[in-house]
Short mmCIF file of C-alpha atoms and ligand atoms in Angstrom, two decimals:
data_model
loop_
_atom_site.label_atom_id
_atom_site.label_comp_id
_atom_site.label_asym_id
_atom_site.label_seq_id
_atom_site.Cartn_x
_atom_site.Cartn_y
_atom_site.Cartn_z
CA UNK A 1 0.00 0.00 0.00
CA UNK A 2 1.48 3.18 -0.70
CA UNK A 3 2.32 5.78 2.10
CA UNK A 4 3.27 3.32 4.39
CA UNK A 5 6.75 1.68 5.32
CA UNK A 6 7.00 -1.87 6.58
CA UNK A 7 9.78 -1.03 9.14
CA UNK A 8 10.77 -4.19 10.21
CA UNK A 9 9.39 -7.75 10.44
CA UNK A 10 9.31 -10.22 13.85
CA UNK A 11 8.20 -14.03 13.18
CA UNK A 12 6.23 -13.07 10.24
CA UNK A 13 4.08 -9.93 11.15
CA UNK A 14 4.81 -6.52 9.40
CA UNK A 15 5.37 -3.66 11.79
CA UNK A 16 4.70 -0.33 9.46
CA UNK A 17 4.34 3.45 9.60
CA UNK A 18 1.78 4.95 7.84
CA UNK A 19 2.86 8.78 6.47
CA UNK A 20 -0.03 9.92 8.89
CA UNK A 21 2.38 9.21 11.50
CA UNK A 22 5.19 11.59 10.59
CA UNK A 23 2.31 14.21 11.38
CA UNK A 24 1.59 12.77 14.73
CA UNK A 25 5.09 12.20 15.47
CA UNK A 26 6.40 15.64 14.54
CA UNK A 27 3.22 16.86 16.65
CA UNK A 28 4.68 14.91 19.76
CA UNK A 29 8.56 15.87 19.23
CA UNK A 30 7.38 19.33 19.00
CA UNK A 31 5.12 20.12 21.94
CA UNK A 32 7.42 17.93 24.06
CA UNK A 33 10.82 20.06 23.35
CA UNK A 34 8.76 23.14 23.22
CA UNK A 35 6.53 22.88 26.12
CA UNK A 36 6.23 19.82 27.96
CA UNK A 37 9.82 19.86 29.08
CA UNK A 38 10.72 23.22 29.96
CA UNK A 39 7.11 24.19 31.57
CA UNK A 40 7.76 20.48 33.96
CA UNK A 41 11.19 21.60 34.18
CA UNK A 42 9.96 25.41 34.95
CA UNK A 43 7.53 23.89 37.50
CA UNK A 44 9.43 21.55 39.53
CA UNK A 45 12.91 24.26 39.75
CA UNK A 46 9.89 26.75 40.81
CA UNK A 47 8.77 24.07 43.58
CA UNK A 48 12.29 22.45 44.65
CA UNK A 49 14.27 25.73 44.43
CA UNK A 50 16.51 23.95 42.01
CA UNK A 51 17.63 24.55 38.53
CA UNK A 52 18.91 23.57 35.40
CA UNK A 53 20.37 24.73 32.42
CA UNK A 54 19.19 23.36 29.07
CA UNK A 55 19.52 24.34 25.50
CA UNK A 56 18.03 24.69 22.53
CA UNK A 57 19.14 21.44 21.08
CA UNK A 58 19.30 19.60 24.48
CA UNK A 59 15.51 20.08 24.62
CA UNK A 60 14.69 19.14 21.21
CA UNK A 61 17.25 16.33 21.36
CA UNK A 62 15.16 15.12 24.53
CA UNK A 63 11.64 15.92 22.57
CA UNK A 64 13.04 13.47 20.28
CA UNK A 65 13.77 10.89 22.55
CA UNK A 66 10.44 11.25 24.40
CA UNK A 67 8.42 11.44 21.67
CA UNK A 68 9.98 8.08 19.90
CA UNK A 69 9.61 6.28 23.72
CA UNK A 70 6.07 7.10 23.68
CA UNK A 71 5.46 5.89 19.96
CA UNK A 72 7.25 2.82 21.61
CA UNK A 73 5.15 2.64 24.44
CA UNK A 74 2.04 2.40 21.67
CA UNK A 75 4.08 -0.29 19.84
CA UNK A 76 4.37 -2.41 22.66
CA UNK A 77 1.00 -1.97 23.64
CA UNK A 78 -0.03 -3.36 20.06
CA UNK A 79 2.59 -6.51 20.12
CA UNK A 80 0.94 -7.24 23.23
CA UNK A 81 -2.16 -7.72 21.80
CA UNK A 82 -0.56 -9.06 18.80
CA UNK A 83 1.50 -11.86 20.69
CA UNK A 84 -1.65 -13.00 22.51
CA UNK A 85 -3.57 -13.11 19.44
CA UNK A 86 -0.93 -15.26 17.86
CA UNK A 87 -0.92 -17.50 21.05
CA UNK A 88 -4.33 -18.40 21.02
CA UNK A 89 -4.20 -19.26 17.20
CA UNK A 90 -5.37 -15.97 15.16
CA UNK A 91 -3.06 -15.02 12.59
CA UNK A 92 -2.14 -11.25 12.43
CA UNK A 93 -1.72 -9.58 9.26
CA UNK A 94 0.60 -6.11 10.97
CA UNK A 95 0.84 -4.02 13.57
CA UNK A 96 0.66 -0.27 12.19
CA UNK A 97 1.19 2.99 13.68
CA UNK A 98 -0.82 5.83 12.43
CA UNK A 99 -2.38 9.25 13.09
CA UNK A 100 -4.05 8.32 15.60
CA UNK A 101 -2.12 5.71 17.67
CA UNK A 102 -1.85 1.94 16.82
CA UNK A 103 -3.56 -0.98 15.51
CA UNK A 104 -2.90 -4.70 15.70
CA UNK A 105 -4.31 -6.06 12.31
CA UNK A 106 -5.75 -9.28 13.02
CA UNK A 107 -6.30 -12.12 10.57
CA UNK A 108 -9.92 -12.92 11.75
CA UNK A 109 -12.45 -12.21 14.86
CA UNK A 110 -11.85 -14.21 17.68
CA UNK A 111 -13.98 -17.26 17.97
CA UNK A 112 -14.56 -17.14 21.49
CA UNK A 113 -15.51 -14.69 24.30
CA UNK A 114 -12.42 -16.04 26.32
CA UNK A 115 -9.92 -15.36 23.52
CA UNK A 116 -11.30 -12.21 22.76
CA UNK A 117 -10.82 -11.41 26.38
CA UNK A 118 -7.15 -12.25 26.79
CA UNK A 119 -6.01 -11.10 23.49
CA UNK A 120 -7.24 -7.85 24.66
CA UNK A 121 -6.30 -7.22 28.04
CA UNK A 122 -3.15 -7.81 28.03
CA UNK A 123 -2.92 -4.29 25.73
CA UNK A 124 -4.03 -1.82 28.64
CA UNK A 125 -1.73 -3.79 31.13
CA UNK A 126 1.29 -3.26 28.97
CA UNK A 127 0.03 0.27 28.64
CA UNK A 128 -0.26 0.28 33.04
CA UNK A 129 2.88 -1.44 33.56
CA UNK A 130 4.89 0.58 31.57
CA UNK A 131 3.05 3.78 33.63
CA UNK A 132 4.28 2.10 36.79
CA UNK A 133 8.04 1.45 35.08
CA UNK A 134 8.38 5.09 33.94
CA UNK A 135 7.01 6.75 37.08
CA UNK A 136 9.47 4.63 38.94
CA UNK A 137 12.35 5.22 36.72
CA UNK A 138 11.47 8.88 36.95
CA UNK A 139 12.21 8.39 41.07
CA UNK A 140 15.76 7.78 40.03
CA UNK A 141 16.36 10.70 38.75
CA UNK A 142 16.99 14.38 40.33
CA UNK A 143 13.35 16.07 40.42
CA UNK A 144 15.03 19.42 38.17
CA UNK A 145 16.57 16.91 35.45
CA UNK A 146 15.14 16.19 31.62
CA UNK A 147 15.01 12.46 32.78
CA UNK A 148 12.96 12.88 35.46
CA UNK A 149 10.40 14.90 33.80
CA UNK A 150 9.83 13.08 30.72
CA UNK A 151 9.91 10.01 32.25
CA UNK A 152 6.98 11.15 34.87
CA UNK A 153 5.24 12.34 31.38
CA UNK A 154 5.64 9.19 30.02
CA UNK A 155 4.52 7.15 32.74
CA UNK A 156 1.63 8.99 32.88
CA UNK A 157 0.59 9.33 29.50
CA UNK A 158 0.74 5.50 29.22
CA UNK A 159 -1.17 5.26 32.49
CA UNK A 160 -3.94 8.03 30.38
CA UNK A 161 -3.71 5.48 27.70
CA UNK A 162 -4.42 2.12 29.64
CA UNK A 163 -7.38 4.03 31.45
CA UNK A 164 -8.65 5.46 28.00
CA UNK A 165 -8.48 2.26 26.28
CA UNK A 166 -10.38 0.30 29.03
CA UNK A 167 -13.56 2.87 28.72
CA UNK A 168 -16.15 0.11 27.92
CA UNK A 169 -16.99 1.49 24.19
CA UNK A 170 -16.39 -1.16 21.24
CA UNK A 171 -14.05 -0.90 19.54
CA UNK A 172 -11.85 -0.04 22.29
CA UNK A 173 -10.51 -2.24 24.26
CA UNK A 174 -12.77 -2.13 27.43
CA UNK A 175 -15.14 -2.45 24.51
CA UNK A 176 -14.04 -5.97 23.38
CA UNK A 177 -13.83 -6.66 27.18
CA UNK A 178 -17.11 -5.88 27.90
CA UNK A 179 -18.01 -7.54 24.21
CA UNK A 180 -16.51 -10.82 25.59
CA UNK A 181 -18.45 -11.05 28.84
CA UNK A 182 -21.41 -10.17 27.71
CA UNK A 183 -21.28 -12.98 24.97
CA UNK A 184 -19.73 -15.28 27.50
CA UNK A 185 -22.71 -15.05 29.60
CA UNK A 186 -25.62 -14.59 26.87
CA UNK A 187 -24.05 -16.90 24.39
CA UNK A 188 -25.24 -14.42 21.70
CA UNK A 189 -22.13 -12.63 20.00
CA UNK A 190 -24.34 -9.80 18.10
CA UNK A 191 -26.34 -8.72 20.74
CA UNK A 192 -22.84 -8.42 22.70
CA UNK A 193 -21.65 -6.85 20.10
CA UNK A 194 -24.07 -4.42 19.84
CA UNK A 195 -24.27 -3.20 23.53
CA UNK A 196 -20.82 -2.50 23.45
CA UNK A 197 -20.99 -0.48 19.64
CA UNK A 198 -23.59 1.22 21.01
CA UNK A 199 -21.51 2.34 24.44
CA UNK A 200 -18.89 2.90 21.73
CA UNK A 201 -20.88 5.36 19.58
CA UNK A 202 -22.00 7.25 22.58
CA UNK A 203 -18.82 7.74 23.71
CA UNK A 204 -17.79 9.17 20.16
CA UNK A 205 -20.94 11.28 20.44
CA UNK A 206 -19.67 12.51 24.05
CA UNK A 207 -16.28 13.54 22.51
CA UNK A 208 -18.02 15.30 19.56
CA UNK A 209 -20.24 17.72 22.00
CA UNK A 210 -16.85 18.02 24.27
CA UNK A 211 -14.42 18.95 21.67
CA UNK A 212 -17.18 21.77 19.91
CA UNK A 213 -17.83 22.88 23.80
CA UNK A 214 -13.46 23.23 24.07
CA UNK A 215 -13.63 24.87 20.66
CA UNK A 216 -16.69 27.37 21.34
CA UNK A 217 -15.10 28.24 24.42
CA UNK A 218 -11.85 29.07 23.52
CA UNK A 219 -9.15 26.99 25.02
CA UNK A 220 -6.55 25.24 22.75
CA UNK A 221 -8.11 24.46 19.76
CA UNK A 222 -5.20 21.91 18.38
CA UNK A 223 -7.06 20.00 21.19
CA UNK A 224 -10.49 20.46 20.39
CA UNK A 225 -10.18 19.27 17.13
CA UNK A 226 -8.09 16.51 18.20
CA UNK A 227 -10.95 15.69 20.33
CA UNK A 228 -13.37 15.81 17.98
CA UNK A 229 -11.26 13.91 15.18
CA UNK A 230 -10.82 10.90 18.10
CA UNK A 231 -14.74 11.31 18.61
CA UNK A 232 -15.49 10.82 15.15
CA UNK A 233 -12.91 8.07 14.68
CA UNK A 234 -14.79 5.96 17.63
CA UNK A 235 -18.25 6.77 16.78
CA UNK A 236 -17.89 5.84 13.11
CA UNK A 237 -15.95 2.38 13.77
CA UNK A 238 -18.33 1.52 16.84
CA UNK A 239 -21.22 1.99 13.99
CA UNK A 240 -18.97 -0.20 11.46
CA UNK A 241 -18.14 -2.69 13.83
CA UNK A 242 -21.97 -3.64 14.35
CA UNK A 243 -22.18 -3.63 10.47
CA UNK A 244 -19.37 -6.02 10.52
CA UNK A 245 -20.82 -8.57 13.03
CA UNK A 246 -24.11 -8.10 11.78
CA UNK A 247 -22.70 -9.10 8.51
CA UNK A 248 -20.46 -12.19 10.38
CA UNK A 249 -23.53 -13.47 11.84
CA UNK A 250 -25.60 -13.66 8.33
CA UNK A 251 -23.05 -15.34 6.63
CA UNK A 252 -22.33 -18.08 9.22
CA UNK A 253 -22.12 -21.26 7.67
CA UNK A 254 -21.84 -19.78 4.09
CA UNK A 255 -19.23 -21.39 1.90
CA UNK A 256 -17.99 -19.89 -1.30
CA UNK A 257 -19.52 -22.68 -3.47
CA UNK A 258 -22.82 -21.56 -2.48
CA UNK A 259 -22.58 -18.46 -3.88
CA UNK A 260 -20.46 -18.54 -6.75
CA UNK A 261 -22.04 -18.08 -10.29
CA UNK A 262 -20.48 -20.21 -13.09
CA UNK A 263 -20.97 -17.61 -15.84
CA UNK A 264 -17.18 -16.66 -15.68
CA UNK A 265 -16.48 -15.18 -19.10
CA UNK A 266 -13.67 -17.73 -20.08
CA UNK A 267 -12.34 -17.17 -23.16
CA UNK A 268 -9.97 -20.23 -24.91
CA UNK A 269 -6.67 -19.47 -24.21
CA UNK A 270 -5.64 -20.93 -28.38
CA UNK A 271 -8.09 -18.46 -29.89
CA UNK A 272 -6.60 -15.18 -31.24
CA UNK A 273 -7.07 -11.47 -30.18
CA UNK A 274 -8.76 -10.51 -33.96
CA UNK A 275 -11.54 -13.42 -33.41
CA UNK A 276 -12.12 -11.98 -29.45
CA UNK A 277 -12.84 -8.62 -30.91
CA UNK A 278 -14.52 -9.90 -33.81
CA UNK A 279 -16.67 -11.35 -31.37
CA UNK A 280 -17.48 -7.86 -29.85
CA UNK A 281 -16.02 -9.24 -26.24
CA UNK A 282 -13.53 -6.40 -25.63
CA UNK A 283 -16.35 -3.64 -24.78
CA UNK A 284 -19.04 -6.03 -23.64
CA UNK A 285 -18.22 -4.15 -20.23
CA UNK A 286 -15.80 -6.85 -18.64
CA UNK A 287 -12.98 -5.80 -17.47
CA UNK A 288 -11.19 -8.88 -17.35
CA UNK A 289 -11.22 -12.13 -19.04
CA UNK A 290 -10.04 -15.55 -17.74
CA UNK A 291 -8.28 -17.79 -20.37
CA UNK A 292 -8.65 -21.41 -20.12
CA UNK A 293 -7.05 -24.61 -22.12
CA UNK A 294 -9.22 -26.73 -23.47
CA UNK A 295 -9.58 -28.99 -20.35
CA UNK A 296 -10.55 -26.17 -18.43
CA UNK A 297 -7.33 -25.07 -16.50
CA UNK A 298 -6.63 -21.32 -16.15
CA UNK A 299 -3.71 -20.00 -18.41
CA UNK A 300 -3.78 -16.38 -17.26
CA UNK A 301 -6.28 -13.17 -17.50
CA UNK A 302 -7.19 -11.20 -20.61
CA UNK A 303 -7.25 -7.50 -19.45
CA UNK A 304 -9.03 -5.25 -22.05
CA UNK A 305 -6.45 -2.31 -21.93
CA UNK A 306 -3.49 -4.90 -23.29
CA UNK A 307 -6.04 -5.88 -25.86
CA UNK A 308 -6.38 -1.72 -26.65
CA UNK A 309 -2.69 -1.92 -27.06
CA UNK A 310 -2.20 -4.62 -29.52
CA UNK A 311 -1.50 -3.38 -33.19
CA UNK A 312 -4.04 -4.31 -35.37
CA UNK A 313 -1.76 -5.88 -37.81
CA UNK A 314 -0.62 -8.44 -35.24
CA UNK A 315 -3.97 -9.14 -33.81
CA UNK A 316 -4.54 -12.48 -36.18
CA UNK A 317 -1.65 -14.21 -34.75
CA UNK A 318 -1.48 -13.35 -31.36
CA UNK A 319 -3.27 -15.97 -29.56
CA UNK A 320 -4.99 -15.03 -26.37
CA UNK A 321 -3.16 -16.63 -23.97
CA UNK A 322 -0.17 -14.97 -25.20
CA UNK A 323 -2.25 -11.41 -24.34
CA UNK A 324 -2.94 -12.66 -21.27
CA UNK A 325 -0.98 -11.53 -18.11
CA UNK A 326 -0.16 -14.63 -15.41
CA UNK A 327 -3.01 -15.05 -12.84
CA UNK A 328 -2.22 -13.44 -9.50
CA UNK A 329 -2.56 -16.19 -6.89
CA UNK A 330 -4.35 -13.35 -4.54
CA UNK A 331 -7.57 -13.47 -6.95
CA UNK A 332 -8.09 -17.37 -6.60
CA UNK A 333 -10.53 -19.01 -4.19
CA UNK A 334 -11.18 -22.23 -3.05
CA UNK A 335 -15.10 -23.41 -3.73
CA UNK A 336 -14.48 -24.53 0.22
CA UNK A 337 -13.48 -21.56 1.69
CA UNK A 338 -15.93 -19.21 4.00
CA UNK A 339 -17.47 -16.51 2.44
CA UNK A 340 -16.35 -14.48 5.38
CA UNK A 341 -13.11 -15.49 4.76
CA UNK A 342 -14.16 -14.45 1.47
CA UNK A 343 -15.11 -10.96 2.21
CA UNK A 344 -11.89 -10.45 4.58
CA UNK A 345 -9.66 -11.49 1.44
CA UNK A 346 -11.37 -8.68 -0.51
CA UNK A 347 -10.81 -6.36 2.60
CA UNK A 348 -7.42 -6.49 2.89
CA UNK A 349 -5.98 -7.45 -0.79
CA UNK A 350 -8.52 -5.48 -2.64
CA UNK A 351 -10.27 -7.92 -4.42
CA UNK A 352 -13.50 -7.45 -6.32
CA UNK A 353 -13.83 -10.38 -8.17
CA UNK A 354 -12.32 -14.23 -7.28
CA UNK A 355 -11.36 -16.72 -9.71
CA UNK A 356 -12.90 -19.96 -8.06
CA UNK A 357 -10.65 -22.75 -8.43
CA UNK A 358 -11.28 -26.60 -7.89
CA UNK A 359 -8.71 -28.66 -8.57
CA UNK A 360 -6.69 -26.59 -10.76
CA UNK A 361 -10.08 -26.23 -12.78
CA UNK A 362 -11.90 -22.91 -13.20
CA UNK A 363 -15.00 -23.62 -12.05
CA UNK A 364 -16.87 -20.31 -11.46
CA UNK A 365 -16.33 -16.81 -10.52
CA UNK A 366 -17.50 -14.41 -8.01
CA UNK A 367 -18.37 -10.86 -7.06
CA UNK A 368 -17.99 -10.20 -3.22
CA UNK A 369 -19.78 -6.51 -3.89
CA UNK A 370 -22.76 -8.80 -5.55
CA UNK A 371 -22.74 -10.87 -2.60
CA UNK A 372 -22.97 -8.44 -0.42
CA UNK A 373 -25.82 -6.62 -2.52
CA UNK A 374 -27.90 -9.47 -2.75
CA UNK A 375 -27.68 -10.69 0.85
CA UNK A 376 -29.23 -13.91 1.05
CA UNK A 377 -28.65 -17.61 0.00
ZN1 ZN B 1 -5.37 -2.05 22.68
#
């Protein structure tokens, strides 16, 4: 995906920046070496009687710092969950830092409320452990020193964090915890789900009103709209989260093969590009073609912009399969796989249309936006 850097890689799962973050980051380097710092450092020479001399650079050298220890903090907040998840037998995709903090891309939902439960927790008590670790660190240090002020602001902003994240709206994480006892006791996974969306979208709704009540009255309005961007952010993926396990709950039990169509548009892979278009099939609206042999094999996919490109004296002898391009192995289905497997594919590899594939035969194709129009089986 583009505007995003895959940093580095541990046992298989991605950790990347998005180029929101730079924003975010810069935000955090700045305020820290331009007022965090020397208004703790101000305060606590005011209260102790002590002082200290820092620069210029020393300050933005320890903005620096701070700032990439708290975007470390988030990180480790995210491998927590991440770790867990992995544990307990969910694959996850990445871990990705972005404007607004971190997420722990997991493969699929958890399948049950206890899973759901640990892989969560264990984010918030990363978050409160690392509190407690900075705050003490911070003890070691001379109250009038850089270390011991950023340190106390780092404890504490990963104590704000673990308290933030366990507010009981989905898709937070006291959210999913509340998400995961509810179902445990009711047994019923959308109605669990949406108590805690609905917790979730008042809570956006709460920030909304807050953040316009900062902005009407005055105070710092980098904040308000901060405020109002997180409220908007929570309210809109509590809403989509419901949508999502509404949609989770329908398709229980649905398997590709009962909703593929077998109309796929294959086109023999040893007929040539001048009988295709003779045929009219290059602007019968298809994008895309899929080329078979004659026992019904896929050779590759006939996309109607090479065709475009061909020059019409070569058109007679170039045989389709030669126009084709080689089929990308993301586009493929199995007739046995989920359809919400299906629809998480199309998610996160930005698929429209799958290839469906039995035995190395092309057996159908289908449309997940189709699917997802019509609605029922
Ligand atoms: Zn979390």
């Amino acid at each position: 995906m583009s505007g995003q850097w895959r940093v580095f890689s541990i046992r298989g799962t991605d950790i990347s920046l998005d180029a929101s973050w730079l924003v975010i980051f810069a935000f955090v380097t700045y305020t820290t070496a331009t007022s965090i710092i020397p208004v703790r450092l101000a305060n606590e020479s005011f209260r102790s009687s002590g002082a200290v001399e820092a620069s210029e650079l020393t300050l933005w050298l320890a903005g620096l710092v701070t700032s990439l220890l708290f975007f470390t903090s988030i990180l480790l907040h995210e491998a927590a969950h991440a770790v867990v998840a992995v544990r307990t037998g969910i694959p996850v995709r990445r871990i990705r830092l972005f404007i607004f903090g971190g997420v722990a891309e997991i493969g699929s939902e958890p399948s049950r409320p206890g899973q759901e439960f640990v892989i969560t927790i264990v984010g918030p008590l990363t978050s409160a452990a690392l509190g407690g670790l900075f705050i003490v660190l911070a003890g070691n240090f001379p109250a009038v020193s850089i270390p011991h002020v950023t340190m106390t602001w780092l404890g504490q902003m990963n104590l704000v964090l673990a308290v933030f994240n366990m507010l009981p709206g989905f898709p937070l994480d006291g959210g999913r915890i509340l998400r995961s006892m509810v179902w445990a006791f009711s047994g019923n996974f959308l109605r669990a789900t949406g108590i805690a969306s609905f917790i979730g979208s008042a809570l956006g709704v709460a920030l909304i009103v807050y953040g316009l009540a900062q902005l009407f009255m005055q105070a710092s309005s980098v904040q308000s709209i901060w405020t109002l961007l997180i409220g908007w952010l929570l309210w809109s993926s509590a809403r989509g989260g419901y949508k999502d396990a509404k949609r989770r709950e329908r398709f229980k039990g649905v398997w590709v093969r009962d909703v593929f169509h077998s109309d796929t548009g294959a086109v023999p892979d040893d007929g040539t590009v001048q009988e295709f278009m003779e045929r009219g099939l290059h602007h019968d609206g298809h994008e895309t073609r899929p080329v078979v042999d004659p026992v019904g094999r896929l050779a590759g996919v006939l996309v109607m912009q090479d065709i475009a490109g061909i020059p019409v004296e070569r058109r007679s002898d170039t045989l389709l399969r030669e126009a084709a391009r080689s089929v990308d192995d993301a586009s493929l289905i199995d007739p046995n796989e989920s359809l919400e497997n299906a629809f998480n594919r199309a998610r996160d590899e930005g698929v429209r249309r799958f290839l469906v594939v039995e035995r190395d035969r092309l057996v159908g194709a289908v449309d997940v936006l189709d699917v997802l129009r019509r609605g029922r089986f």
